[in-house]
Amino acid sequence: MPLVNTPRAKQFLSNMGIDAGRRAYLGNPATLPAEPATVVTKLHYVVADAVNRVNNLEFDKTRTPTQQHDAGRQIAEAVDAEITKARASLKRWSDRATDAAMTEIETVLASEAGNSALMSELRSYLRSKAGDAEFQAKLRGLVETDLRFAAAIGSAPAELSGLSSDRAAQLRVYAAAKHAPEASERVQVAQEVAALDAKLASAQAEVAPAFYNAGVQEGMRTAVDVSAPLGGE
């Protein structure tokens, strides 16, 4: 039985005590690249061990209830530190992976941008079609099939092509998916890894209130230090 018997705490510990629950709260290592998978797998083991220890504290006859909750606090702090470390590791990986993939994408999309006269002509043409709904509907297919149009849009402010910044950015995403598919896929994977941060932050916030009752643990402030030298020495 857990030390904290609120429905939320019991549900959290129950979920974190099984593989499926940890995958839901912490991410599924099987769906991740090797380095992030290693980080998340370690976190699964840490949390599983911590939950098992917290559940067994109730049966620890060497500790008073106050000491049991203090032990729960110590375990919670250790888990919190591990989650913080994992979040930092995952962010570093996702940032590196995104930067590397985006550099590759930019190189591909800019490969036709060297002919400045042609780029200017293409932007003028695109700008002249800004009010043509039929042309705008076909523009995605155009940047996907002709890298020169993607380069023209990406090598100057969006308004020079008669586009909003959001529209130009979306067209570059479409172009990247067609002209640099492997790099685009790596960006997507990196974004999925980055999205784990919110999931881990949510789980992290649940740890302390599920592992111990702060009100009970506060009783440790009354502890008498019996190991101190007698007589004030």
PDB file of C-alpha atoms in Angstrom:
ATOM      1  CA  MET A   1       0.000   0.000   0.000  1.00  0.00           C
ATOM      2  CA  PRO A   2       1.240   3.535  -0.714  1.00  0.00           C
ATOM      3  CA  LEU A   3       1.881   5.989   2.089  1.00  0.00           C
ATOM      4  CA  VAL A   4      -0.454   8.513   0.468  1.00  0.00           C
ATOM      5  CA  ASN A   5      -3.958   7.132   0.077  1.00  0.00           C
ATOM      6  CA  THR A   6      -5.607   9.800  -2.051  1.00  0.00           C
ATOM      7  CA  PRO A   7      -7.206   8.452  -5.258  1.00  0.00           C
ATOM      8  CA  ARG A   8      -4.830  10.502  -7.407  1.00  0.00           C
ATOM      9  CA  ALA A   9      -1.716   9.278  -5.608  1.00  0.00           C
ATOM     10  CA  LYS A  10      -2.842   5.660  -5.701  1.00  0.00           C
ATOM     11  CA  GLN A  11      -3.676   5.903  -9.401  1.00  0.00           C
ATOM     12  CA  PHE A  12      -0.299   7.464 -10.186  1.00  0.00           C
ATOM     13  CA  LEU A  13       1.647   4.796  -8.298  1.00  0.00           C
ATOM     14  CA  SER A  14      -0.480   2.059  -9.834  1.00  0.00           C
ATOM     15  CA  ASN A  15       0.217   3.357 -13.342  1.00  0.00           C
ATOM     16  CA  MET A  16       3.912   3.845 -12.670  1.00  0.00           C
ATOM     17  CA  GLY A  17       4.163   0.328 -11.313  1.00  0.00           C
ATOM     18  CA  ILE A  18       3.467  -1.278 -14.709  1.00  0.00           C
ATOM     19  CA  ASP A  19       5.180  -1.025 -18.090  1.00  0.00           C
ATOM     20  CA  ALA A  20       2.115   0.306 -19.902  1.00  0.00           C
ATOM     21  CA  GLY A  21       1.642   3.055 -17.347  1.00  0.00           C
ATOM     22  CA  ARG A  22       5.276   4.131 -17.480  1.00  0.00           C
ATOM     23  CA  ARG A  23       5.126   4.233 -21.266  1.00  0.00           C
ATOM     24  CA  ALA A  24       2.106   6.530 -21.004  1.00  0.00           C
ATOM     25  CA  TYR A  25       3.751   8.853 -18.480  1.00  0.00           C
ATOM     26  CA  LEU A  26       7.403   8.718 -19.527  1.00  0.00           C
ATOM     27  CA  GLY A  27       7.367   7.773 -23.200  1.00  0.00           C
ATOM     28  CA  ASN A  28       7.885   4.500 -25.038  1.00  0.00           C
ATOM     29  CA  PRO A  29      11.580   3.691 -25.606  1.00  0.00           C
ATOM     30  CA  ALA A  30      10.676   1.284 -28.412  1.00  0.00           C
ATOM     31  CA  THR A  31       9.542   4.197 -30.592  1.00  0.00           C
ATOM     32  CA  LEU A  32      12.622   6.359 -30.039  1.00  0.00           C
ATOM     33  CA  PRO A  33      16.094   6.582 -31.613  1.00  0.00           C
ATOM     34  CA  ALA A  34      18.884   4.829 -29.722  1.00  0.00           C
ATOM     35  CA  GLU A  35      20.186   7.683 -27.561  1.00  0.00           C
ATOM     36  CA  PRO A  36      16.812   9.019 -26.362  1.00  0.00           C
ATOM     37  CA  ALA A  37      15.609   5.432 -25.934  1.00  0.00           C
ATOM     38  CA  THR A  38      18.502   4.736 -23.571  1.00  0.00           C
ATOM     39  CA  VAL A  39      17.639   7.819 -21.501  1.00  0.00           C
ATOM     40  CA  VAL A  40      13.957   6.917 -21.265  1.00  0.00           C
ATOM     41  CA  THR A  41      14.665   3.242 -20.556  1.00  0.00           C
ATOM     42  CA  LYS A  42      16.885   4.184 -17.620  1.00  0.00           C
ATOM     43  CA  LEU A  43      14.146   6.458 -16.319  1.00  0.00           C
ATOM     44  CA  HIS A  44      11.653   3.584 -16.522  1.00  0.00           C
ATOM     45  CA  TYR A  45      13.925   1.442 -14.333  1.00  0.00           C
ATOM     46  CA  VAL A  46      14.488   4.275 -11.849  1.00  0.00           C
ATOM     47  CA  VAL A  47      10.785   4.996 -11.475  1.00  0.00           C
ATOM     48  CA  ALA A  48       9.831   1.320 -11.230  1.00  0.00           C
ATOM     49  CA  ASP A  49      12.372   0.800  -8.449  1.00  0.00           C
ATOM     50  CA  ALA A  50      11.263   3.965  -6.649  1.00  0.00           C
ATOM     51  CA  VAL A  51       7.584   3.010  -6.760  1.00  0.00           C
ATOM     52  CA  ASN A  52       8.374  -0.438  -5.408  1.00  0.00           C
ATOM     53  CA  ARG A  53      10.327   1.054  -2.507  1.00  0.00           C
ATOM     54  CA  VAL A  54       7.612   3.580  -1.683  1.00  0.00           C
ATOM     55  CA  ASN A  55       4.957   0.871  -1.720  1.00  0.00           C
ATOM     56  CA  ASN A  56       7.043  -1.203   0.706  1.00  0.00           C
ATOM     57  CA  LEU A  57       7.703   1.605   3.175  1.00  0.00           C
ATOM     58  CA  GLU A  58       4.402   0.950   4.920  1.00  0.00           C
ATOM     59  CA  PHE A  59       5.718  -2.459   5.958  1.00  0.00           C
ATOM     60  CA  ASP A  60       9.089  -1.156   7.186  1.00  0.00           C
ATOM     61  CA  LYS A  61       8.831  -1.791  10.937  1.00  0.00           C
ATOM     62  CA  THR A  62      12.182  -0.105  11.579  1.00  0.00           C
ATOM     63  CA  ARG A  63      10.632   3.293  10.830  1.00  0.00           C
ATOM     64  CA  THR A  64       7.866   5.257  12.491  1.00  0.00           C
ATOM     65  CA  PRO A  65       5.163   6.693  10.176  1.00  0.00           C
ATOM     66  CA  THR A  66       6.977  10.027  10.207  1.00  0.00           C
ATOM     67  CA  GLN A  67      10.232   8.336   9.230  1.00  0.00           C
ATOM     68  CA  GLN A  68       8.449   6.380   6.509  1.00  0.00           C
ATOM     69  CA  HIS A  69       7.194   9.603   4.954  1.00  0.00           C
ATOM     70  CA  ASP A  70      10.644  11.152   5.292  1.00  0.00           C
ATOM     71  CA  ALA A  71      12.054   8.175   3.418  1.00  0.00           C
ATOM     72  CA  GLY A  72       9.356   8.728   0.800  1.00  0.00           C
ATOM     73  CA  ARG A  73      10.533  12.317   0.506  1.00  0.00           C
ATOM     74  CA  GLN A  74      14.108  11.189  -0.081  1.00  0.00           C
ATOM     75  CA  ILE A  75      13.002   8.763  -2.780  1.00  0.00           C
ATOM     76  CA  ALA A  76      10.841  11.459  -4.394  1.00  0.00           C
ATOM     77  CA  GLU A  77      13.773  13.874  -4.486  1.00  0.00           C
ATOM     78  CA  ALA A  78      15.981  11.227  -6.093  1.00  0.00           C
ATOM     79  CA  VAL A  79      13.341  10.553  -8.753  1.00  0.00           C
ATOM     80  CA  ASP A  80      12.873  14.276  -9.332  1.00  0.00           C
ATOM     81  CA  ALA A  81      16.613  14.647  -9.921  1.00  0.00           C
ATOM     82  CA  GLU A  82      16.626  11.744 -12.396  1.00  0.00           C
ATOM     83  CA  ILE A  83      13.693  13.176 -14.338  1.00  0.00           C
ATOM     84  CA  THR A  84      15.377  16.582 -14.464  1.00  0.00           C
ATOM     85  CA  LYS A  85      18.546  14.959 -15.781  1.00  0.00           C
ATOM     86  CA  ALA A  86      16.598  12.966 -18.369  1.00  0.00           C
ATOM     87  CA  ARG A  87      14.746  16.048 -19.581  1.00  0.00           C
ATOM     88  CA  ALA A  88      18.036  17.898 -20.048  1.00  0.00           C
ATOM     89  CA  SER A  89      19.551  14.963 -21.957  1.00  0.00           C
ATOM     90  CA  LEU A  90      16.538  14.664 -24.249  1.00  0.00           C
ATOM     91  CA  LYS A  91      16.551  18.400 -24.951  1.00  0.00           C
ATOM     92  CA  ARG A  92      20.235  18.341 -25.861  1.00  0.00           C
ATOM     93  CA  TRP A  93      19.650  15.441 -28.218  1.00  0.00           C
ATOM     94  CA  SER A  94      16.583  16.963 -29.873  1.00  0.00           C
ATOM     95  CA  ASP A  95      18.334  20.322 -30.306  1.00  0.00           C
ATOM     96  CA  ARG A  96      21.380  18.685 -31.911  1.00  0.00           C
ATOM     97  CA  ALA A  97      19.269  16.465 -34.145  1.00  0.00           C
ATOM     98  CA  THR A  98      17.071  19.355 -35.240  1.00  0.00           C
ATOM     99  CA  ASP A  99      20.023  21.635 -35.982  1.00  0.00           C
ATOM    100  CA  ALA A 100      21.815  18.976 -38.026  1.00  0.00           C
ATOM    101  CA  ALA A 101      18.721  18.076 -40.036  1.00  0.00           C
ATOM    102  CA  MET A 102      17.740  21.709 -40.621  1.00  0.00           C
ATOM    103  CA  THR A 103      21.235  22.513 -41.860  1.00  0.00           C
ATOM    104  CA  GLU A 104      20.897  19.720 -44.401  1.00  0.00           C
ATOM    105  CA  ILE A 105      17.444  20.922 -45.439  1.00  0.00           C
ATOM    106  CA  GLU A 106      18.632  24.511 -45.828  1.00  0.00           C
ATOM    107  CA  THR A 107      21.521  23.339 -47.983  1.00  0.00           C
ATOM    108  CA  VAL A 108      19.156  21.459 -50.283  1.00  0.00           C
ATOM    109  CA  LEU A 109      16.559  24.225 -50.511  1.00  0.00           C
ATOM    110  CA  ALA A 110      19.207  26.884 -51.110  1.00  0.00           C
ATOM    111  CA  SER A 111      21.028  24.905 -53.798  1.00  0.00           C
ATOM    112  CA  GLU A 112      19.209  26.784 -56.575  1.00  0.00           C
ATOM    113  CA  ALA A 113      19.392  30.205 -54.945  1.00  0.00           C
ATOM    114  CA  GLY A 114      22.741  31.181 -56.490  1.00  0.00           C
ATOM    115  CA  ASN A 115      21.126  32.672 -59.602  1.00  0.00           C
ATOM    116  CA  SER A 116      19.850  35.874 -58.030  1.00  0.00           C
ATOM    117  CA  ALA A 117      18.325  37.175 -61.262  1.00  0.00           C
ATOM    118  CA  LEU A 118      16.241  34.027 -61.695  1.00  0.00           C
ATOM    119  CA  MET A 119      15.220  34.070 -58.040  1.00  0.00           C
ATOM    120  CA  SER A 120      14.037  37.671 -58.410  1.00  0.00           C
ATOM    121  CA  GLU A 121      12.053  36.832 -61.545  1.00  0.00           C
ATOM    122  CA  LEU A 122      10.370  33.881 -59.844  1.00  0.00           C
ATOM    123  CA  ARG A 123       9.437  35.994 -56.835  1.00  0.00           C
ATOM    124  CA  SER A 124       7.967  38.648 -59.119  1.00  0.00           C
ATOM    125  CA  TYR A 125       5.939  35.966 -60.854  1.00  0.00           C
ATOM    126  CA  LEU A 126       4.708  34.565 -57.541  1.00  0.00           C
ATOM    127  CA  ARG A 127       3.838  38.051 -56.350  1.00  0.00           C
ATOM    128  CA  SER A 128       1.793  38.671 -59.488  1.00  0.00           C
ATOM    129  CA  LYS A 129      -0.227  35.556 -58.660  1.00  0.00           C
ATOM    130  CA  ALA A 130      -0.928  36.553 -55.065  1.00  0.00           C
ATOM    131  CA  GLY A 131      -4.631  37.122 -55.768  1.00  0.00           C
ATOM    132  CA  ASP A 132      -5.070  34.082 -58.017  1.00  0.00           C
ATOM    133  CA  ALA A 133      -6.869  31.492 -55.868  1.00  0.00           C
ATOM    134  CA  GLU A 134      -6.446  28.740 -58.454  1.00  0.00           C
ATOM    135  CA  PHE A 135      -2.695  29.313 -58.653  1.00  0.00           C
ATOM    136  CA  GLN A 136      -2.357  29.487 -54.875  1.00  0.00           C
ATOM    137  CA  ALA A 137      -4.060  26.107 -54.610  1.00  0.00           C
ATOM    138  CA  LYS A 138      -1.415  24.669 -56.926  1.00  0.00           C
ATOM    139  CA  LEU A 139       1.544  26.345 -55.232  1.00  0.00           C
ATOM    140  CA  ARG A 140       2.249  23.438 -52.898  1.00  0.00           C
ATOM    141  CA  GLY A 141       2.662  21.100 -55.860  1.00  0.00           C
ATOM    142  CA  LEU A 142       4.877  23.658 -57.558  1.00  0.00           C
ATOM    143  CA  VAL A 143       7.406  23.898 -54.720  1.00  0.00           C
ATOM    144  CA  GLU A 144       7.330  20.119 -54.332  1.00  0.00           C
ATOM    145  CA  THR A 145       8.206  19.524 -57.988  1.00  0.00           C
ATOM    146  CA  ASP A 146      10.412  22.525 -58.785  1.00  0.00           C
ATOM    147  CA  LEU A 147      13.141  23.281 -56.273  1.00  0.00           C
ATOM    148  CA  ARG A 148      13.748  26.679 -57.868  1.00  0.00           C
ATOM    149  CA  PHE A 149      10.427  28.002 -56.602  1.00  0.00           C
ATOM    150  CA  ALA A 150      11.168  26.729 -53.104  1.00  0.00           C
ATOM    151  CA  ALA A 151      14.569  28.429 -53.245  1.00  0.00           C
ATOM    152  CA  ALA A 152      13.057  31.694 -54.462  1.00  0.00           C
ATOM    153  CA  ILE A 153      10.535  31.761 -51.623  1.00  0.00           C
ATOM    154  CA  GLY A 154      13.088  30.825 -48.989  1.00  0.00           C
ATOM    155  CA  SER A 155      15.894  33.151 -50.029  1.00  0.00           C
ATOM    156  CA  ALA A 156      14.049  36.425 -49.415  1.00  0.00           C
ATOM    157  CA  PRO A 157      11.340  37.880 -47.161  1.00  0.00           C
ATOM    158  CA  ALA A 158       7.983  36.194 -47.741  1.00  0.00           C
ATOM    159  CA  GLU A 159       6.234  39.381 -48.868  1.00  0.00           C
ATOM    160  CA  LEU A 160       8.524  39.602 -51.908  1.00  0.00           C
ATOM    161  CA  SER A 161       6.804  36.438 -53.126  1.00  0.00           C
ATOM    162  CA  GLY A 162       3.374  37.794 -52.231  1.00  0.00           C
ATOM    163  CA  LEU A 163       3.059  35.412 -49.287  1.00  0.00           C
ATOM    164  CA  SER A 164       2.530  35.668 -45.564  1.00  0.00           C
ATOM    165  CA  SER A 165       5.346  34.438 -43.353  1.00  0.00           C
ATOM    166  CA  ASP A 166       3.245  31.499 -42.184  1.00  0.00           C
ATOM    167  CA  ARG A 167       2.337  30.491 -45.732  1.00  0.00           C
ATOM    168  CA  ALA A 168       5.957  30.706 -46.867  1.00  0.00           C
ATOM    169  CA  ALA A 169       7.108  28.617 -43.908  1.00  0.00           C
ATOM    170  CA  GLN A 170       4.491  25.960 -44.627  1.00  0.00           C
ATOM    171  CA  LEU A 171       5.500  25.803 -48.279  1.00  0.00           C
ATOM    172  CA  ARG A 172       9.107  25.277 -47.216  1.00  0.00           C
ATOM    173  CA  VAL A 173       7.994  22.372 -45.038  1.00  0.00           C
ATOM    174  CA  TYR A 174       6.260  20.817 -48.050  1.00  0.00           C
ATOM    175  CA  ALA A 175       9.322  21.414 -50.224  1.00  0.00           C
ATOM    176  CA  ALA A 176      11.657  19.955 -47.618  1.00  0.00           C
ATOM    177  CA  ALA A 177       9.553  16.807 -47.326  1.00  0.00           C
ATOM    178  CA  LYS A 178       9.895  16.238 -51.069  1.00  0.00           C
ATOM    179  CA  HIS A 179      13.435  17.417 -51.759  1.00  0.00           C
ATOM    180  CA  ALA A 180      15.103  16.400 -48.467  1.00  0.00           C
ATOM    181  CA  PRO A 181      12.856  13.607 -47.170  1.00  0.00           C
ATOM    182  CA  GLU A 182      15.363  11.910 -44.858  1.00  0.00           C
ATOM    183  CA  ALA A 183      16.326  15.162 -43.163  1.00  0.00           C
ATOM    184  CA  SER A 184      12.661  16.132 -42.860  1.00  0.00           C
ATOM    185  CA  GLU A 185      11.933  12.834 -41.163  1.00  0.00           C
ATOM    186  CA  ARG A 186      14.764  13.463 -38.708  1.00  0.00           C
ATOM    187  CA  VAL A 187      13.269  16.844 -37.855  1.00  0.00           C
ATOM    188  CA  GLN A 188       9.933  15.167 -37.171  1.00  0.00           C
ATOM    189  CA  VAL A 189      11.553  12.567 -34.929  1.00  0.00           C
ATOM    190  CA  ALA A 190      13.472  15.273 -33.065  1.00  0.00           C
ATOM    191  CA  GLN A 191      10.239  17.187 -32.512  1.00  0.00           C
ATOM    192  CA  GLU A 192       8.604  14.061 -31.114  1.00  0.00           C
ATOM    193  CA  VAL A 193      11.496  13.623 -28.688  1.00  0.00           C
ATOM    194  CA  ALA A 194      11.259  17.294 -27.714  1.00  0.00           C
ATOM    195  CA  ALA A 195       7.543  16.824 -27.047  1.00  0.00           C
ATOM    196  CA  LEU A 196       8.409  14.295 -24.333  1.00  0.00           C
ATOM    197  CA  ASP A 197       9.490  17.192 -22.133  1.00  0.00           C
ATOM    198  CA  ALA A 198       5.896  18.211 -21.400  1.00  0.00           C
ATOM    199  CA  LYS A 199       5.003  14.610 -20.613  1.00  0.00           C
ATOM    200  CA  LEU A 200       7.943  14.239 -18.236  1.00  0.00           C
ATOM    201  CA  ALA A 201       7.238  17.582 -16.581  1.00  0.00           C
ATOM    202  CA  SER A 202       3.688  16.436 -15.880  1.00  0.00           C
ATOM    203  CA  ALA A 203       4.897  13.166 -14.361  1.00  0.00           C
ATOM    204  CA  GLN A 204       7.549  14.996 -12.350  1.00  0.00           C
ATOM    205  CA  ALA A 205       4.910  17.191 -10.737  1.00  0.00           C
ATOM    206  CA  GLU A 206       3.020  14.091  -9.567  1.00  0.00           C
ATOM    207  CA  VAL A 207       5.950  12.389  -7.850  1.00  0.00           C
ATOM    208  CA  ALA A 208       6.291  14.187  -4.512  1.00  0.00           C
ATOM    209  CA  PRO A 209       2.571  14.336  -3.588  1.00  0.00           C
ATOM    210  CA  ALA A 210       2.212  10.646  -4.476  1.00  0.00           C
ATOM    211  CA  PHE A 211       5.309   9.452  -2.616  1.00  0.00           C
ATOM    212  CA  TYR A 212       4.815  11.074   0.789  1.00  0.00           C
ATOM    213  CA  ASN A 213       2.596  13.318   2.876  1.00  0.00           C
ATOM    214  CA  ALA A 214       4.475  16.541   3.551  1.00  0.00           C
ATOM    215  CA  GLY A 215       2.419  17.200   6.669  1.00  0.00           C
ATOM    216  CA  VAL A 216       3.421  13.891   8.225  1.00  0.00           C
ATOM    217  CA  GLN A 217       7.032  14.206   7.082  1.00  0.00           C
ATOM    218  CA  GLU A 218       7.199  17.622   8.751  1.00  0.00           C
ATOM    219  CA  GLY A 219       7.266  15.769  12.074  1.00  0.00           C
ATOM    220  CA  MET A 220      10.944  15.032  11.433  1.00  0.00           C
ATOM    221  CA  ARG A 221      11.646  18.582  12.605  1.00  0.00           C
ATOM    222  CA  THR A 222      11.000  17.357  16.163  1.00  0.00           C
ATOM    223  CA  ALA A 223      13.660  14.638  15.934  1.00  0.00           C
ATOM    224  CA  VAL A 224      16.107  14.546  18.846  1.00  0.00           C
ATOM    225  CA  ASP A 225      19.776  14.059  17.926  1.00  0.00           C
ATOM    226  CA  VAL A 226      20.732  11.251  20.315  1.00  0.00           C
ATOM    227  CA  SER A 227      24.139  10.856  18.663  1.00  0.00           C
ATOM    228  CA  ALA A 228      25.358  14.290  19.799  1.00  0.00           C
ATOM    229  CA  PRO A 229      27.962  14.283  22.621  1.00  0.00           C
ATOM    230  CA  LEU A 230      26.408  14.369  26.084  1.00  0.00           C
ATOM    231  CA  GLY A 231      27.154  17.215  28.456  1.00  0.00           C
ATOM    232  CA  GLY A 232      27.458  19.767  25.662  1.00  0.00           C
ATOM    233  CA  GLU A 233      30.979  18.719  24.710  1.00  0.00           C
TER     234      GLU A 233
END
